[in-house]
PDB file of C-alpha atoms in Angstrom:
ATOM      1  CA  UNK A   1       7.880 -17.845  -2.409  1.00  0.00           C
ATOM      2  CA  UNK A   2      10.226 -14.938  -1.901  1.00  0.00           C
ATOM      3  CA  UNK A   3      10.366 -11.068  -2.713  1.00  0.00           C
ATOM      4  CA  UNK A   4      12.727 -10.673  -5.019  1.00  0.00           C
ATOM      5  CA  UNK A   5      16.117  -8.412  -4.045  1.00  0.00           C
ATOM      6  CA  UNK A   6      15.528  -5.249  -3.401  1.00  0.00           C
ATOM      7  CA  UNK A   7      17.468  -3.470  -6.759  1.00  0.00           C
ATOM      8  CA  UNK A   8      18.082   0.090  -7.318  1.00  0.00           C
ATOM      9  CA  UNK A   9      19.904   1.754 -10.705  1.00  0.00           C
ATOM     10  CA  UNK A  10      22.571   3.497 -10.191  1.00  0.00           C
ATOM     11  CA  UNK A  11      20.676   6.978 -11.369  1.00  0.00           C
ATOM     12  CA  UNK A  12      17.214   6.557 -10.009  1.00  0.00           C
ATOM     13  CA  UNK A  13      16.054   9.726 -11.039  1.00  0.00           C
ATOM     14  CA  UNK A  14      17.080   9.156 -15.087  1.00  0.00           C
ATOM     15  CA  UNK A  15      14.802   6.132 -14.691  1.00  0.00           C
ATOM     16  CA  UNK A  16      12.000   7.227 -13.261  1.00  0.00           C
ATOM     17  CA  UNK A  17      11.666  10.013 -15.971  1.00  0.00           C
ATOM     18  CA  UNK A  18      12.450   7.505 -19.022  1.00  0.00           C
ATOM     19  CA  UNK A  19       9.530   5.342 -17.065  1.00  0.00           C
ATOM     20  CA  UNK A  20       6.963   8.554 -16.652  1.00  0.00           C
ATOM     21  CA  UNK A  21       7.727   9.807 -19.880  1.00  0.00           C
ATOM     22  CA  UNK A  22       6.796   7.112 -21.657  1.00  0.00           C
ATOM     23  CA  UNK A  23       3.053   6.628 -19.443  1.00  0.00           C
ATOM     24  CA  UNK A  24       3.080   9.917 -20.393  1.00  0.00           C
ATOM     25  CA  UNK A  25       3.338   9.214 -23.816  1.00  0.00           C
ATOM     26  CA  UNK A  26       1.144   6.284 -23.833  1.00  0.00           C
ATOM     27  CA  UNK A  27      -1.608   7.788 -21.857  1.00  0.00           C
ATOM     28  CA  UNK A  28      -4.700   8.938 -22.023  1.00  0.00           C
ATOM     29  CA  UNK A  29      -5.206  12.365 -21.382  1.00  0.00           C
ATOM     30  CA  UNK A  30      -6.677  12.926 -18.382  1.00  0.00           C
ATOM     31  CA  UNK A  31      -3.879   9.937 -16.824  1.00  0.00           C
ATOM     32  CA  UNK A  32      -1.424  12.670 -17.453  1.00  0.00           C
ATOM     33  CA  UNK A  33      -2.115  14.980 -14.461  1.00  0.00           C
ATOM     34  CA  UNK A  34      -3.057  12.062 -11.905  1.00  0.00           C
ATOM     35  CA  UNK A  35      -0.416  11.440  -9.712  1.00  0.00           C
ATOM     36  CA  UNK A  36      -1.412   8.167  -9.245  1.00  0.00           C
ATOM     37  CA  UNK A  37       0.369   7.567 -12.252  1.00  0.00           C
ATOM     38  CA  UNK A  38       4.064   9.411 -10.712  1.00  0.00           C
ATOM     39  CA  UNK A  39       3.456   7.094  -7.890  1.00  0.00           C
ATOM     40  CA  UNK A  40       3.083   3.967  -9.775  1.00  0.00           C
ATOM     41  CA  UNK A  41       6.412   4.690 -12.012  1.00  0.00           C
ATOM     42  CA  UNK A  42       8.041   5.221  -8.875  1.00  0.00           C
ATOM     43  CA  UNK A  43       7.342   1.880  -7.772  1.00  0.00           C
ATOM     44  CA  UNK A  44       8.203   0.131 -11.589  1.00  0.00           C
ATOM     45  CA  UNK A  45      12.227   1.984 -11.512  1.00  0.00           C
ATOM     46  CA  UNK A  46      13.399  -0.877  -9.626  1.00  0.00           C
ATOM     47  CA  UNK A  47      12.450  -3.470 -12.164  1.00  0.00           C
ATOM     48  CA  UNK A  48      14.365  -4.801 -14.689  1.00  0.00           C
ATOM     49  CA  UNK A  49      12.828  -4.130 -18.243  1.00  0.00           C
ATOM     50  CA  UNK A  50      12.619  -1.935 -20.668  1.00  0.00           C
ATOM     51  CA  UNK A  51      10.811   1.007 -20.302  1.00  0.00           C
ATOM     52  CA  UNK A  52       8.414   0.369 -22.653  1.00  0.00           C
ATOM     53  CA  UNK A  53       7.524  -3.393 -21.842  1.00  0.00           C
ATOM     54  CA  UNK A  54       7.024  -2.277 -18.039  1.00  0.00           C
ATOM     55  CA  UNK A  55       4.763   0.536 -18.514  1.00  0.00           C
ATOM     56  CA  UNK A  56       3.182  -2.025 -21.014  1.00  0.00           C
ATOM     57  CA  UNK A  57       2.592  -4.572 -18.044  1.00  0.00           C
ATOM     58  CA  UNK A  58       1.312  -1.931 -15.485  1.00  0.00           C
ATOM     59  CA  UNK A  59      -1.518  -1.183 -17.895  1.00  0.00           C
ATOM     60  CA  UNK A  60      -2.135  -4.811 -18.672  1.00  0.00           C
ATOM     61  CA  UNK A  61      -2.196  -4.858 -14.186  1.00  0.00           C
ATOM     62  CA  UNK A  62      -4.730  -2.184 -13.559  1.00  0.00           C
ATOM     63  CA  UNK A  63      -6.886  -3.248 -16.524  1.00  0.00           C
ATOM     64  CA  UNK A  64      -6.989  -6.460 -15.253  1.00  0.00           C
ATOM     65  CA  UNK A  65      -7.440  -5.033 -11.696  1.00  0.00           C
ATOM     66  CA  UNK A  66     -10.253  -2.449 -13.389  1.00  0.00           C
ATOM     67  CA  UNK A  67     -12.050  -5.316 -15.046  1.00  0.00           C
ATOM     68  CA  UNK A  68     -12.262  -8.122 -11.903  1.00  0.00           C
ATOM     69  CA  UNK A  69     -13.863  -5.452  -9.262  1.00  0.00           C
ATOM     70  CA  UNK A  70     -17.641  -3.896  -8.765  1.00  0.00           C
ATOM     71  CA  UNK A  71     -18.744  -0.344  -9.970  1.00  0.00           C
ATOM     72  CA  UNK A  72     -17.458   1.562  -6.616  1.00  0.00           C
ATOM     73  CA  UNK A  73     -14.266  -0.465  -5.766  1.00  0.00           C
ATOM     74  CA  UNK A  74     -10.741   1.745  -6.100  1.00  0.00           C
ATOM     75  CA  UNK A  75      -9.745   0.087  -8.724  1.00  0.00           C
ATOM     76  CA  UNK A  76     -12.491   2.069 -10.705  1.00  0.00           C
ATOM     77  CA  UNK A  77     -10.175   5.542 -10.851  1.00  0.00           C
ATOM     78  CA  UNK A  78      -6.555   5.951 -11.048  1.00  0.00           C
ATOM     79  CA  UNK A  79      -4.896   4.955  -8.091  1.00  0.00           C
ATOM     80  CA  UNK A  80      -5.286   0.966  -9.389  1.00  0.00           C
ATOM     81  CA  UNK A  81      -2.356   1.795 -10.900  1.00  0.00           C
ATOM     82  CA  UNK A  82      -0.687   2.279  -7.989  1.00  0.00           C
ATOM     83  CA  UNK A  83      -1.624  -1.122  -6.450  1.00  0.00           C
ATOM     84  CA  UNK A  84      -1.313  -2.216 -10.501  1.00  0.00           C
ATOM     85  CA  UNK A  85       3.115  -1.350  -9.855  1.00  0.00           C
ATOM     86  CA  UNK A  86       3.056  -2.859  -6.931  1.00  0.00           C
ATOM     87  CA  UNK A  87       1.701  -6.181  -7.365  1.00  0.00           C
ATOM     88  CA  UNK A  88       4.539  -6.323  -9.950  1.00  0.00           C
ATOM     89  CA  UNK A  89       7.224  -5.284  -7.641  1.00  0.00           C
ATOM     90  CA  UNK A  90       6.177  -8.138  -5.635  1.00  0.00           C
ATOM     91  CA  UNK A  91       5.043 -10.505  -8.571  1.00  0.00           C
ATOM     92  CA  UNK A  92       1.809 -10.789  -7.960  1.00  0.00           C
ATOM     93  CA  UNK A  93      -1.197 -11.842  -9.423  1.00  0.00           C
ATOM     94  CA  UNK A  94      -4.896  -9.039  -9.440  1.00  0.00           C
ATOM     95  CA  UNK A  95      -6.603 -12.209  -8.971  1.00  0.00           C
ATOM     96  CA  UNK A  96      -4.325 -13.380  -5.563  1.00  0.00           C
ATOM     97  CA  UNK A  97      -4.779  -9.217  -3.881  1.00  0.00           C
ATOM     98  CA  UNK A  98      -8.567  -9.264  -4.655  1.00  0.00           C
ATOM     99  CA  UNK A  99      -9.021 -12.147  -2.571  1.00  0.00           C
ATOM    100  CA  UNK A 100      -6.868 -11.524   0.057  1.00  0.00           C
ATOM    101  CA  UNK A 101      -8.157  -8.443   0.439  1.00  0.00           C
ATOM    102  CA  UNK A 102     -11.418  -9.822   0.859  1.00  0.00           C
ATOM    103  CA  UNK A 103     -10.179 -12.629   3.489  1.00  0.00           C
ATOM    104  CA  UNK A 104      -8.403  -9.503   5.467  1.00  0.00           C
ATOM    105  CA  UNK A 105     -12.407  -8.426   5.586  1.00  0.00           C
ATOM    106  CA  UNK A 106     -13.200 -11.343   7.404  1.00  0.00           C
ATOM    107  CA  UNK A 107     -10.104 -11.500   9.237  1.00  0.00           C
ATOM    108  CA  UNK A 108     -10.226  -7.896  10.726  1.00  0.00           C
ATOM    109  CA  UNK A 109     -13.874  -8.603  11.859  1.00  0.00           C
ATOM    110  CA  UNK A 110     -13.090 -11.169  13.777  1.00  0.00           C
ATOM    111  CA  UNK A 111     -10.657  -9.335  15.496  1.00  0.00           C
ATOM    112  CA  UNK A 112     -13.130  -6.960  16.465  1.00  0.00           C
ATOM    113  CA  UNK A 113     -11.630  -3.968  14.281  1.00  0.00           C
ATOM    114  CA  UNK A 114     -12.924  -1.303  12.706  1.00  0.00           C
ATOM    115  CA  UNK A 115     -14.344  -1.054   8.824  1.00  0.00           C
ATOM    116  CA  UNK A 116     -11.769   1.438   7.031  1.00  0.00           C
ATOM    117  CA  UNK A 117     -12.230   2.127   2.455  1.00  0.00           C
ATOM    118  CA  UNK A 118     -11.726  -0.093   0.258  1.00  0.00           C
ATOM    119  CA  UNK A 119      -8.534   1.462  -0.621  1.00  0.00           C
ATOM    120  CA  UNK A 120      -6.816   1.154   2.395  1.00  0.00           C
ATOM    121  CA  UNK A 121      -7.903  -2.076   3.219  1.00  0.00           C
ATOM    122  CA  UNK A 122      -6.302  -3.235  -0.325  1.00  0.00           C
ATOM    123  CA  UNK A 123      -3.007  -1.187   0.847  1.00  0.00           C
ATOM    124  CA  UNK A 124      -3.039  -3.414   4.457  1.00  0.00           C
ATOM    125  CA  UNK A 125      -3.077  -6.351   2.212  1.00  0.00           C
ATOM    126  CA  UNK A 126      -0.873  -5.102   0.179  1.00  0.00           C
ATOM    127  CA  UNK A 127       1.516  -4.567   3.169  1.00  0.00           C
ATOM    128  CA  UNK A 128       0.802  -8.001   5.202  1.00  0.00           C
ATOM    129  CA  UNK A 129       1.541 -10.051   1.720  1.00  0.00           C
ATOM    130  CA  UNK A 130       4.448  -8.908   1.481  1.00  0.00           C
ATOM    131  CA  UNK A 131       5.738  -9.266   4.894  1.00  0.00           C
ATOM    132  CA  UNK A 132       4.635 -12.962   4.312  1.00  0.00           C
ATOM    133  CA  UNK A 133       6.670 -13.210   1.416  1.00  0.00           C
ATOM    134  CA  UNK A 134       9.701 -11.812   2.830  1.00  0.00           C
ATOM    135  CA  UNK A 135       9.565 -13.859   5.524  1.00  0.00           C
ATOM    136  CA  UNK A 136       9.653 -16.719   2.756  1.00  0.00           C
ATOM    137  CA  UNK A 137       6.021 -17.514   3.381  1.00  0.00           C
ATOM    138  CA  UNK A 138       3.033 -17.835   0.812  1.00  0.00           C
ATOM    139  CA  UNK A 139       1.232 -15.247  -0.712  1.00  0.00           C
ATOM    140  CA  UNK A 140      -1.420 -15.721   1.624  1.00  0.00           C
ATOM    141  CA  UNK A 141      -2.016 -13.256   4.292  1.00  0.00           C
ATOM    142  CA  UNK A 142      -2.270 -15.379   7.829  1.00  0.00           C
ATOM    143  CA  UNK A 143      -3.573 -14.800  10.982  1.00  0.00           C
ATOM    144  CA  UNK A 144      -1.258 -14.475  13.358  1.00  0.00           C
ATOM    145  CA  UNK A 145      -0.369 -11.171  10.802  1.00  0.00           C
ATOM    146  CA  UNK A 146      -3.662  -9.548  11.752  1.00  0.00           C
ATOM    147  CA  UNK A 147      -3.709 -10.729  15.258  1.00  0.00           C
ATOM    148  CA  UNK A 148      -0.237  -8.317  15.785  1.00  0.00           C
ATOM    149  CA  UNK A 149      -1.376  -5.638  13.226  1.00  0.00           C
ATOM    150  CA  UNK A 150      -4.426  -5.733  15.504  1.00  0.00           C
ATOM    151  CA  UNK A 151      -2.367  -5.569  18.645  1.00  0.00           C
ATOM    152  CA  UNK A 152      -0.401  -2.301  17.303  1.00  0.00           C
ATOM    153  CA  UNK A 153      -3.898  -1.090  16.046  1.00  0.00           C
ATOM    154  CA  UNK A 154      -5.329  -1.439  20.274  1.00  0.00           C
ATOM    155  CA  UNK A 155      -2.160   0.412  21.435  1.00  0.00           C
ATOM    156  CA  UNK A 156      -2.178   3.330  19.001  1.00  0.00           C
ATOM    157  CA  UNK A 157      -6.194   3.670  20.069  1.00  0.00           C
ATOM    158  CA  UNK A 158      -5.019   3.660  23.618  1.00  0.00           C
ATOM    159  CA  UNK A 159      -3.057   6.619  23.141  1.00  0.00           C
ATOM    160  CA  UNK A 160      -5.117   8.425  21.113  1.00  0.00           C
ATOM    161  CA  UNK A 161      -9.094   7.136  21.344  1.00  0.00           C
ATOM    162  CA  UNK A 162     -10.337   9.443  19.773  1.00  0.00           C
ATOM    163  CA  UNK A 163      -8.175  10.214  16.202  1.00  0.00           C
ATOM    164  CA  UNK A 164      -7.252   6.157  15.536  1.00  0.00           C
ATOM    165  CA  UNK A 165      -9.244   4.973  13.436  1.00  0.00           C
ATOM    166  CA  UNK A 166      -9.573   2.620  10.352  1.00  0.00           C
ATOM    167  CA  UNK A 167      -7.066   4.781   8.101  1.00  0.00           C
ATOM    168  CA  UNK A 168      -4.586   3.351  10.675  1.00  0.00           C
ATOM    169  CA  UNK A 169      -4.629  -0.329  10.096  1.00  0.00           C
ATOM    170  CA  UNK A 170      -2.407   0.101   7.431  1.00  0.00           C
ATOM    171  CA  UNK A 171       0.392   1.785   9.387  1.00  0.00           C
ATOM    172  CA  UNK A 172      -0.521  -0.766  12.224  1.00  0.00           C
ATOM    173  CA  UNK A 173       0.333  -3.540   9.697  1.00  0.00           C
ATOM    174  CA  UNK A 174       3.369  -2.017   8.089  1.00  0.00           C
ATOM    175  CA  UNK A 175       4.809  -2.109  12.020  1.00  0.00           C
ATOM    176  CA  UNK A 176       3.755  -5.426  12.617  1.00  0.00           C
ATOM    177  CA  UNK A 177       6.411  -6.679  10.882  1.00  0.00           C
ATOM    178  CA  UNK A 178       8.949  -4.448  13.144  1.00  0.00           C
ATOM    179  CA  UNK A 179      10.151  -6.436  16.178  1.00  0.00           C
ATOM    180  CA  UNK A 180       9.280  -5.833  19.559  1.00  0.00           C
ATOM    181  CA  UNK A 181       6.421  -5.617  21.647  1.00  0.00           C
ATOM    182  CA  UNK A 182       3.409  -3.920  20.634  1.00  0.00           C
ATOM    183  CA  UNK A 183       3.584  -1.874  22.797  1.00  0.00           C
ATOM    184  CA  UNK A 184       6.336  -1.305  22.844  1.00  0.00           C
ATOM    185  CA  UNK A 185       6.206   0.006  19.544  1.00  0.00           C
ATOM    186  CA  UNK A 186       3.364   1.923  19.593  1.00  0.00           C
ATOM    187  CA  UNK A 187       5.209   4.229  22.424  1.00  0.00           C
ATOM    188  CA  UNK A 188       7.943   4.688  19.969  1.00  0.00           C
ATOM    189  CA  UNK A 189       5.596   5.855  18.034  1.00  0.00           C
ATOM    190  CA  UNK A 190       4.061   8.473  20.128  1.00  0.00           C
ATOM    191  CA  UNK A 191       7.576   9.484  20.774  1.00  0.00           C
ATOM    192  CA  UNK A 192       7.820  10.643  17.443  1.00  0.00           C
ATOM    193  CA  UNK A 193       4.395  11.886  17.322  1.00  0.00           C
ATOM    194  CA  UNK A 194       5.209  13.964  20.587  1.00  0.00           C
ATOM    195  CA  UNK A 195       8.626  15.289  19.290  1.00  0.00           C
ATOM    196  CA  UNK A 196       6.889  16.452  15.372  1.00  0.00           C
ATOM    197  CA  UNK A 197       4.459  18.623  18.359  1.00  0.00           C
ATOM    198  CA  UNK A 198       7.529  20.300  20.077  1.00  0.00           C
ATOM    199  CA  UNK A 199       8.151  21.392  16.319  1.00  0.00           C
ATOM    200  CA  UNK A 200       4.463  23.253  16.026  1.00  0.00           C
ATOM    201  CA  UNK A 201       2.850  20.237  13.832  1.00  0.00           C
ATOM    202  CA  UNK A 202      -0.851  20.579  14.246  1.00  0.00           C
ATOM    203  CA  UNK A 203      -2.064  17.510  16.507  1.00  0.00           C
ATOM    204  CA  UNK A 204      -4.525  15.428  15.381  1.00  0.00           C
ATOM    205  CA  UNK A 205      -5.261  12.173  12.829  1.00  0.00           C
ATOM    206  CA  UNK A 206      -2.971  13.522   9.876  1.00  0.00           C
ATOM    207  CA  UNK A 207      -0.112  13.465  12.553  1.00  0.00           C
ATOM    208  CA  UNK A 208      -0.198  10.341  13.704  1.00  0.00           C
TER     209      UNK A 208
END
């Protein structure tokens, strides 16, 4: 199984506006003020199909995520639309991402990595699953992927021991798909961090 090609429409802005208008027109009142719904529509821009059909699929996927999750899960809030859109983009089921996020928790524990919030854990799982699919692998996170992510995370920790925490696992997962040694990757990140500091950006977790 592989990820479908990334197809940008001729006019991405018009496509986004059509999707977002459809989502607003058919949504509940509180959704119309939701940033999550806008972000979900951005993720749908590259998908083929009529806006109405895509938004109906989005709602079905989001509803399934909610129904399969516990009371305190991030799937109970509007962020589930963002997760649902990304699942549609990489053609994975709600059942798969929920199972893989639970497997990921156990692998993080085995690597002695910090716990992250459920929301960050879902994002990390999505990133690793997409990388696995792009590499022609299965819809399953491998221990090798998590081990490489852990090496990059620990390199982050060496550079910024006080601000590196569970919320940095998703960026480490994103960079795990890049070529190069973990220490070299982290050094490039640190170089960008210091360059941004030279432009008067405030140091800290948000900048990292």
